[in-house]
Short mmCIF file of C-alpha atoms and ligand atoms in Angstrom, two decimals:
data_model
loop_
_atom_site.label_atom_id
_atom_site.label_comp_id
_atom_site.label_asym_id
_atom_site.label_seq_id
_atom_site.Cartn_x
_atom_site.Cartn_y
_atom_site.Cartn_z
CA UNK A 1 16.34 -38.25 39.15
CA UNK A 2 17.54 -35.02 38.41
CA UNK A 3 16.39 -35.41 34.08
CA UNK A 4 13.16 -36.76 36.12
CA UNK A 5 12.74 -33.38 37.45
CA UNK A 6 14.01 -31.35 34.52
CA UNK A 7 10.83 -33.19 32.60
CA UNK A 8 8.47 -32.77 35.10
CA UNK A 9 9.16 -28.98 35.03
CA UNK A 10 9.40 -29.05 31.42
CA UNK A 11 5.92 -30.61 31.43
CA UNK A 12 4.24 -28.71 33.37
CA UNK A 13 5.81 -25.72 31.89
CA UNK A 14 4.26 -26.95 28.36
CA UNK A 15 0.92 -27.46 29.91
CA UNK A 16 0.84 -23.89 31.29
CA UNK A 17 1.69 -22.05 28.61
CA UNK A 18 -0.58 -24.23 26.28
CA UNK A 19 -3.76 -23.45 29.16
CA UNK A 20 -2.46 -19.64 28.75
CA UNK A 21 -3.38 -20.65 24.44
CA UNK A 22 -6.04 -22.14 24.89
CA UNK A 23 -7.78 -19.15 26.79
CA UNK A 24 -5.70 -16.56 24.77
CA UNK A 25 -6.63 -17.85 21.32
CA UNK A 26 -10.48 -18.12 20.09
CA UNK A 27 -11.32 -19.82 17.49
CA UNK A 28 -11.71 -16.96 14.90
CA UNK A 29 -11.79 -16.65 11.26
CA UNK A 30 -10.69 -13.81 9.77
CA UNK A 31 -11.53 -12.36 6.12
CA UNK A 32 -8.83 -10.25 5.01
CA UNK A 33 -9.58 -8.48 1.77
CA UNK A 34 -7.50 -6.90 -1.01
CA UNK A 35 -7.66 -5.41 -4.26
CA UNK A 36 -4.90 -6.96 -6.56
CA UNK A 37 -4.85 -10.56 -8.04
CA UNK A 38 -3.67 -13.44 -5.91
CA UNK A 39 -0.56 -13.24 -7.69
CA UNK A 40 1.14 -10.25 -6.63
CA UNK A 41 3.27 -8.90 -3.80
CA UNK A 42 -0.16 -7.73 -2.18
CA UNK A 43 -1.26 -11.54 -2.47
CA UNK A 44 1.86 -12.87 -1.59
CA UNK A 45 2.19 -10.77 1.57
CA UNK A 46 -1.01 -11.61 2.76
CA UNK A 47 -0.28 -15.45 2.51
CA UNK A 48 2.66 -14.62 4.53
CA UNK A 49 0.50 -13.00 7.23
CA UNK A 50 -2.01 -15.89 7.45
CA UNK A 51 0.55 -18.32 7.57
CA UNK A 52 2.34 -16.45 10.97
CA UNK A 53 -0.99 -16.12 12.78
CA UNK A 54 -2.13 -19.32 11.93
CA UNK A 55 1.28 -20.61 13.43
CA UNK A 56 1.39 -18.52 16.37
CA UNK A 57 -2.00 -19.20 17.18
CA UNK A 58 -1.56 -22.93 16.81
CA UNK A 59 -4.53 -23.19 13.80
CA UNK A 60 -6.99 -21.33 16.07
CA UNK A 61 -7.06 -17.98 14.33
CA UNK A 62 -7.69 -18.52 10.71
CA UNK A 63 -7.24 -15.49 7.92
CA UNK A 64 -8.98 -16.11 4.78
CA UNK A 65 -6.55 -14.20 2.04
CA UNK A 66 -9.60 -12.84 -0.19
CA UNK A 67 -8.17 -10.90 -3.14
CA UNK A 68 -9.18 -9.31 -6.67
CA UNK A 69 -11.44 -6.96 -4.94
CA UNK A 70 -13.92 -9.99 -4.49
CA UNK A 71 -15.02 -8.33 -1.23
CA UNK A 72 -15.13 -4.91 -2.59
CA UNK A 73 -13.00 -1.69 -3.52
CA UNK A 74 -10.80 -0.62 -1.55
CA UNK A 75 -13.41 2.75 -0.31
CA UNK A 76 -15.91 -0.17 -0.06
CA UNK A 77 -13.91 -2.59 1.87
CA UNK A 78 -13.15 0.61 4.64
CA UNK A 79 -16.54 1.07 5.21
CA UNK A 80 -17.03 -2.87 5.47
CA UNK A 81 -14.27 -2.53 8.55
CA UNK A 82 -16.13 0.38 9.94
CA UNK A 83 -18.89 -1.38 10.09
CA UNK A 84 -17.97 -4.54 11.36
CA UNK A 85 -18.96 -6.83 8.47
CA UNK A 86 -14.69 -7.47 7.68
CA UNK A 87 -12.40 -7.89 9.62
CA UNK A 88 -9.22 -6.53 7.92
CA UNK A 89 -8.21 -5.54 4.46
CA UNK A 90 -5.03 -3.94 2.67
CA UNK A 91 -5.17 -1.53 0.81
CA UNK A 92 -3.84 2.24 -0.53
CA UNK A 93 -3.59 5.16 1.62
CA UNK A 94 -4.91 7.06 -1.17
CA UNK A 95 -8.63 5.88 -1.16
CA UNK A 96 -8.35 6.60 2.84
CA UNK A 97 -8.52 10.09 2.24
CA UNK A 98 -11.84 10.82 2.70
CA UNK A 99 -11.52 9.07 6.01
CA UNK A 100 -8.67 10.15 7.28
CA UNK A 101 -7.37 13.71 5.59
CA UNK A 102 -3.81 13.30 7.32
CA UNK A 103 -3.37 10.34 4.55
CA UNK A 104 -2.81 13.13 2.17
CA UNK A 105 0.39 13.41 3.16
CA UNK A 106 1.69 10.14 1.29
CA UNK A 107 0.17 11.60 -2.11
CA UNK A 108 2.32 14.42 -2.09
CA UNK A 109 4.53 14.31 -5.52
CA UNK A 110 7.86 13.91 -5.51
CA UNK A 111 8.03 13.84 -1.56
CA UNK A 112 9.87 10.75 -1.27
CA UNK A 113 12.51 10.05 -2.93
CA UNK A 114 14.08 6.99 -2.29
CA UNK A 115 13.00 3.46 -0.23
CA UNK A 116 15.47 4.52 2.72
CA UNK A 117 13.20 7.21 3.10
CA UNK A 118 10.26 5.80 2.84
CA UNK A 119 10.83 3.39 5.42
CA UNK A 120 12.09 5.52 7.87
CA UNK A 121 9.52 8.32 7.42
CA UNK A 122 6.54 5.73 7.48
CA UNK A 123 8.11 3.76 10.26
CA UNK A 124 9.13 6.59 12.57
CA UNK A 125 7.03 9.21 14.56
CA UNK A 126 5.30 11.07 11.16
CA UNK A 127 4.03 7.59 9.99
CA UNK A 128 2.89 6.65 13.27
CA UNK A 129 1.27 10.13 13.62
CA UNK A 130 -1.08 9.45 10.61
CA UNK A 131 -1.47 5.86 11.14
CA UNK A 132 -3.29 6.86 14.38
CA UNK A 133 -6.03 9.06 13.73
CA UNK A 134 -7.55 5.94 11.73
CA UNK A 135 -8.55 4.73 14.86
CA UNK A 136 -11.25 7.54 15.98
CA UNK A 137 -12.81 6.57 12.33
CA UNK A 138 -13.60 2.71 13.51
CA UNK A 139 -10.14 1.38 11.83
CA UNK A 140 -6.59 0.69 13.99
CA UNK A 141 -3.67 0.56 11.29
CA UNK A 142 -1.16 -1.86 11.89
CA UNK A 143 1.63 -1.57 8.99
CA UNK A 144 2.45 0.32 6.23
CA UNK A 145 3.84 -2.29 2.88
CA UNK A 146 5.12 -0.78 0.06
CA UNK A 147 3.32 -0.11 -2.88
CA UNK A 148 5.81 1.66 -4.37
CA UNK A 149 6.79 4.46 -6.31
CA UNK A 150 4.88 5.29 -9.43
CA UNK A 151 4.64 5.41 -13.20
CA UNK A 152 2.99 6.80 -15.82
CA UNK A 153 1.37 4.23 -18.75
CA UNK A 154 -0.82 5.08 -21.71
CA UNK A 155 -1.88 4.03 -25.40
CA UNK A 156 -1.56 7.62 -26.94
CA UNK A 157 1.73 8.77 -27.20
CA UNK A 158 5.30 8.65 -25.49
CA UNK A 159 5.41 11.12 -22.29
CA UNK A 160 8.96 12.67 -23.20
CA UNK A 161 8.12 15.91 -22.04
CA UNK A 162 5.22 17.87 -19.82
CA UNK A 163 3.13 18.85 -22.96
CA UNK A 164 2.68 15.09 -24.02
CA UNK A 165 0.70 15.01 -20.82
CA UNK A 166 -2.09 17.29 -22.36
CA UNK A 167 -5.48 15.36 -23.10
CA UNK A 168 -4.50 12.42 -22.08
CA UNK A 169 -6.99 10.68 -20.12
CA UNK A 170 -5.99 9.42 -17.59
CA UNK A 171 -7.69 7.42 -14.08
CA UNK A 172 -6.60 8.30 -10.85
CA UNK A 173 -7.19 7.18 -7.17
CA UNK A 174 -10.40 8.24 -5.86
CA UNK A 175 -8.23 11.39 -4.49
CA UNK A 176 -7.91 14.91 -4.86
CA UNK A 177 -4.48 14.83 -4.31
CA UNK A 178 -4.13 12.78 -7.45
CA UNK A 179 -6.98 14.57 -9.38
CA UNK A 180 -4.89 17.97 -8.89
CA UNK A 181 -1.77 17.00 -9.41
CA UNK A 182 -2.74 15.49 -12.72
CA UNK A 183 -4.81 18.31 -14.12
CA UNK A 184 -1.94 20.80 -12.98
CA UNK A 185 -0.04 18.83 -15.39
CA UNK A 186 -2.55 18.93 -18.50
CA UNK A 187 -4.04 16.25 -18.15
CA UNK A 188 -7.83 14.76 -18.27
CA UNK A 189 -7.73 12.82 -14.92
CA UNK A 190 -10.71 10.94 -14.02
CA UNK A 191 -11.14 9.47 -10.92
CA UNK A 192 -11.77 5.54 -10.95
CA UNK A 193 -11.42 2.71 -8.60
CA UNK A 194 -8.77 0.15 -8.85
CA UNK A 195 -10.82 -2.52 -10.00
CA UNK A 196 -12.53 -0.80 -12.49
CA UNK A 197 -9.42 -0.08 -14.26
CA UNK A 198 -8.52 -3.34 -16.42
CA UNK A 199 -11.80 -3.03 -18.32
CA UNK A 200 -11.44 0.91 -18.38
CA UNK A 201 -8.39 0.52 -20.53
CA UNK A 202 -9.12 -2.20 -22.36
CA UNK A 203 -12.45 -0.48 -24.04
CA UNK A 204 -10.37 2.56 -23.81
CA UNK A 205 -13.08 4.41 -21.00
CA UNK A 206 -9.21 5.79 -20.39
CA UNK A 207 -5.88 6.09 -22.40
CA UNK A 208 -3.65 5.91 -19.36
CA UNK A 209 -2.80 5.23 -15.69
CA UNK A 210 -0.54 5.20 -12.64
CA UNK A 211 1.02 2.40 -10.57
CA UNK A 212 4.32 1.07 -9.77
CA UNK A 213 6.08 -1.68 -12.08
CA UNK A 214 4.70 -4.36 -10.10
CA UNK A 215 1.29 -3.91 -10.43
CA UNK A 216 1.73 -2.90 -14.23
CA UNK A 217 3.15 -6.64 -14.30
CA UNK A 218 0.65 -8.62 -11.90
CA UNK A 219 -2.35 -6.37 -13.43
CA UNK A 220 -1.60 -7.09 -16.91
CA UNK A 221 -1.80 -3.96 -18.24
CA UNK A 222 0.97 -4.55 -20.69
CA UNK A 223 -1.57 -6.33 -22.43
CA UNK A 224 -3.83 -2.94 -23.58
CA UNK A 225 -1.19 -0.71 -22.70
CA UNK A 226 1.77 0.70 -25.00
CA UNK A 227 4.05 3.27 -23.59
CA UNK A 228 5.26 3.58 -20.22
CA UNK A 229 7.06 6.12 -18.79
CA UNK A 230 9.62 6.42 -15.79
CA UNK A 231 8.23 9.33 -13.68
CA UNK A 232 8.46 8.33 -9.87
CA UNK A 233 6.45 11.11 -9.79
CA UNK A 234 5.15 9.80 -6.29
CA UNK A 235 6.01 7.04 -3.54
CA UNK A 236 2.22 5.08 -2.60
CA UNK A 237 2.36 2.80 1.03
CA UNK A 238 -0.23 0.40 1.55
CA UNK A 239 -1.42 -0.01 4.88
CA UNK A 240 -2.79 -3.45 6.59
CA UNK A 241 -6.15 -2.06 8.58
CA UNK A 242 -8.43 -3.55 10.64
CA UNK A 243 -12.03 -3.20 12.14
CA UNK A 244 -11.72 -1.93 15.43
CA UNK A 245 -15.01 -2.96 16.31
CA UNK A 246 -13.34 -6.35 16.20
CA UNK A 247 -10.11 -5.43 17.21
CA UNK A 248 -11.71 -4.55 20.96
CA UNK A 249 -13.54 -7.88 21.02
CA UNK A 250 -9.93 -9.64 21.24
CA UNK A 251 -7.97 -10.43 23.85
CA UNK A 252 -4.60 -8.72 24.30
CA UNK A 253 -2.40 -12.00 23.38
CA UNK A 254 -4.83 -12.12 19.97
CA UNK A 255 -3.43 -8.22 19.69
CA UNK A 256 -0.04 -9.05 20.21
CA UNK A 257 0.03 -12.15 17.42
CA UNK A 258 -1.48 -9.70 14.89
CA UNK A 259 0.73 -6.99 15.70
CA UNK A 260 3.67 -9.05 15.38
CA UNK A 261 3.06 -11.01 12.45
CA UNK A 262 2.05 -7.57 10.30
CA UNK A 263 5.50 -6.34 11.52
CA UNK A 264 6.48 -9.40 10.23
CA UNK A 265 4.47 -9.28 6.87
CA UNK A 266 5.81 -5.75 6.34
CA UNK A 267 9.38 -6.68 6.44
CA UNK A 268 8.56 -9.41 3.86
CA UNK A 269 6.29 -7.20 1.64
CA UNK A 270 9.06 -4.44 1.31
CA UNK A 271 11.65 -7.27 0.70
CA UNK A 272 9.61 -9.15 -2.32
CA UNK A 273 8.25 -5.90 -3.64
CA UNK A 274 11.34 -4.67 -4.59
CA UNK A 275 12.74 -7.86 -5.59
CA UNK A 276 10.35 -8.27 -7.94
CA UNK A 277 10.40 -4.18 -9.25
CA UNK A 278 14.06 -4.55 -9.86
CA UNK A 279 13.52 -7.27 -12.76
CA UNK A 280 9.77 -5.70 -13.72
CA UNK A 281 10.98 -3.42 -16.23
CA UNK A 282 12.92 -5.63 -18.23
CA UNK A 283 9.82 -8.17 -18.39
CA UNK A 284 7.78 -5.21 -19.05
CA UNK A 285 9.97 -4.46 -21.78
CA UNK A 286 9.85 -8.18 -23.20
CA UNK A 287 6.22 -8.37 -23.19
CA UNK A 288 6.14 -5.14 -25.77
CA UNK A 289 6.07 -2.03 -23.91
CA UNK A 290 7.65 1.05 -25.24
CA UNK A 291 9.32 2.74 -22.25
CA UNK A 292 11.25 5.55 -21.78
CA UNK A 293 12.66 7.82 -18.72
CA UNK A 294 11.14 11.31 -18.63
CA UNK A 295 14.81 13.23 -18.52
CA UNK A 296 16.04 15.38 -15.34
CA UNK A 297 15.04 18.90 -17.24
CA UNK A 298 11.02 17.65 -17.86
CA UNK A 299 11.00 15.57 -14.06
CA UNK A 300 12.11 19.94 -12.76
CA UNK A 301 8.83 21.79 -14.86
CA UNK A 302 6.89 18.49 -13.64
CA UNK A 303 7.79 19.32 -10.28
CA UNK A 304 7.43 23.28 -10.67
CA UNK A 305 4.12 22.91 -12.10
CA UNK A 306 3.02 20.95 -8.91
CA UNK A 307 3.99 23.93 -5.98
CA UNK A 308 0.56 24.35 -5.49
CA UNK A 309 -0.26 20.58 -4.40
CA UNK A 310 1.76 21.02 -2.05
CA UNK A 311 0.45 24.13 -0.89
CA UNK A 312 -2.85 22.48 -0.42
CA UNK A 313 -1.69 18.96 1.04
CA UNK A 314 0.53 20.99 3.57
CA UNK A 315 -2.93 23.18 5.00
CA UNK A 316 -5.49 19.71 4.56
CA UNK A 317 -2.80 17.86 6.68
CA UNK A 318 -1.67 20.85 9.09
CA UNK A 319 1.38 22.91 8.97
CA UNK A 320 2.68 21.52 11.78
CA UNK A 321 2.87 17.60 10.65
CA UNK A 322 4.10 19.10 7.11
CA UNK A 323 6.90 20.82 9.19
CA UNK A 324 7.58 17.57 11.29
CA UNK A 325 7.44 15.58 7.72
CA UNK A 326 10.37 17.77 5.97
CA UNK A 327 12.71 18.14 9.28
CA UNK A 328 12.18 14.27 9.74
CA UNK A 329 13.38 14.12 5.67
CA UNK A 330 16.14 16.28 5.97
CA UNK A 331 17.04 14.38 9.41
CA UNK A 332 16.50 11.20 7.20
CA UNK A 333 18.78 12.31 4.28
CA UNK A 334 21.31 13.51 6.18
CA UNK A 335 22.04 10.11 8.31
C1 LIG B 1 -4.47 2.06 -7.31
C2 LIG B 1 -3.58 1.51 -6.22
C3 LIG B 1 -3.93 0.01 -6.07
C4 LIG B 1 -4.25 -0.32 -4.64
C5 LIG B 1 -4.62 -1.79 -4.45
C6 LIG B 1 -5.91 -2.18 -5.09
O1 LIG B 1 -3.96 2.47 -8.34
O2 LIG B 1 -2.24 1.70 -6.50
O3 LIG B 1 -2.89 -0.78 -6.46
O4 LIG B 1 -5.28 0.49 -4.18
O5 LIG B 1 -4.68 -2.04 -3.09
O6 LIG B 1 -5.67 2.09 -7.09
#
């Protein structure tokens, strides 16, 4: 009798919270665009993500993982959110710029120096800070993934020092953060977007670029590039956006899936990202690339040549988040 009971309740427990799904959840499909080839972290991590909202939502919400910038760059993609034509995309903070100037603060060289505090500055009150004036611009950021920190690659010459930066020509993110850091240091930076950049090197448009070991790897630029050279010389996020012309049209339980899930994804990302960038030099190595470490001495003139970056990044983005920023770092290094 009792079990009886305990099954009834059970029961009509299941079928409540199923009638709660089947209002909650639309049937939606979602097209979630990104810039890297399917096999990468950035493909990997949006697999994850489909694969928890497609669980959570029992099959009713649907993300379509579109990558290789088959929907567009990432500055095109942005405007496609705005818009309302795509629904959500991942992509650099860098090309958000334009958008959103408070996204200069991630470009700042040599700011972040290590992953502890890149998570905890991007997951605390500064990253939240930034994250939110997206959504005045049409966009609501969810989660910042980890790009990573970056490197220096080019078919000229070994970087061993600051002068072997001069004339090289080098692309950049669609960024003026980026552009003047790299002509501070001597060299020709032109601007370019990501998925330009294969073909720039290969006809040699460009001698050199910028990205973390990862991307060197999935990209296959070992394959027309020669030298690489350990710089760190900045830490890049991605962040997981979405239209918020959509975002309003769903209900608060459609929210809450997303929102979990990216949290979710994010944890992943950071996890596999720097699984894989632990064992991406030594492959980079194996397929043929010269590398070397730009020493302590060259990493200090690097750094002094760059005061006036931060200058400028510190009045685009405000004095007062640039304040918050360090005292959250020192907070940060200190715990
Ligand atoms: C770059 C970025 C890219 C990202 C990616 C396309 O160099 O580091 O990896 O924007 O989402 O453009």
């Amino acid at each position: 009798m009792r079990i009886k009971f305990a099954l009834a309740g059970a029961l009509a427990a299941l079928i409540a919270a199923s009638a709660v799904q089947a209002q909650d959840f639309k049937p939606r499909i979602v097209r979630f665009g990104y810039g890297l080839v399917d096999d990468s972290n950035q493909g990997r991590a949006v697999r994850f993500f489909a694969k928890e909202v497609e669980k959570a939502t029992g099959g009713k919400m649907k993300i379509r993982a579109i990558g290789n910038a088959s929907l567009g760059s990432d500055t095109q993609m942005q405007q496609a959110l705005i818009g309302g034509a795509q629904e959500m995309m991942v992509g650099s903070t860098a090309t958000l710029v334009g958008i959103a100037p408070q996204m200069a603060l991630w470009d700042t060289p040599f700011l972040i120096t290590s992953v502890k505090e890149a998570d905890a500055l991007l997951d605390g009150p500064v990253g939240e800070k930034v994250k939110a004036t997206l959504e005045p611009k049409g966009m609501v950021g969810l989660v910042y993934w980890e790009n990573g920190f970056r490197n220096l690659t080019n078919n000229k010459q070994p970087v061993a020092r600051l002068e072997d930066m001069n004339g090289i020509k080098l692309r950049v993110m669609q960024n003026n953060v980026f552009l003047d850091s790299f002509k501070a240091l001597g060299a020709n930076a032109v601007p370019l977007p990501f998925s330009e950049l294969f073909t720039a090197l290969e006809t040699k448009a460009v001698d050199g670029q910028e990205n973390p070991y990862n991307t060197v790897l999935s990209s296959k630029f070992y394959e027309v590039q020669k030298y690489l050279t350990i710089t760190n010389h900045v830490y890049s996020p991605w962040i997981v956006t979405v239209s918020k012309k959509w975002w309003d049209q769903l209900s608060p339980a459609e929210q809450k899936v997303l929102n979990d899930a990216a949290t979710k994804s994010r944890d992943f990302e950071r996890r596999d990202t720097r699984e894989e960038a632990a064992k991406a030099l030594a492959d980079l190595k194996q397929k043929g690339m010269a590398v070397n470490e730009l020493p302590p001495a060259e990493v200090a003139r690097m750094r002094d040549k760059l005061s006036a970056v931060h200058a400028s990044v510190a009045a685009s983005v405000g004095q007062d988040l640039w304040s918050q920023t360090q005292d959250e770092l020192t907070r940060i290094r200190a715990g």
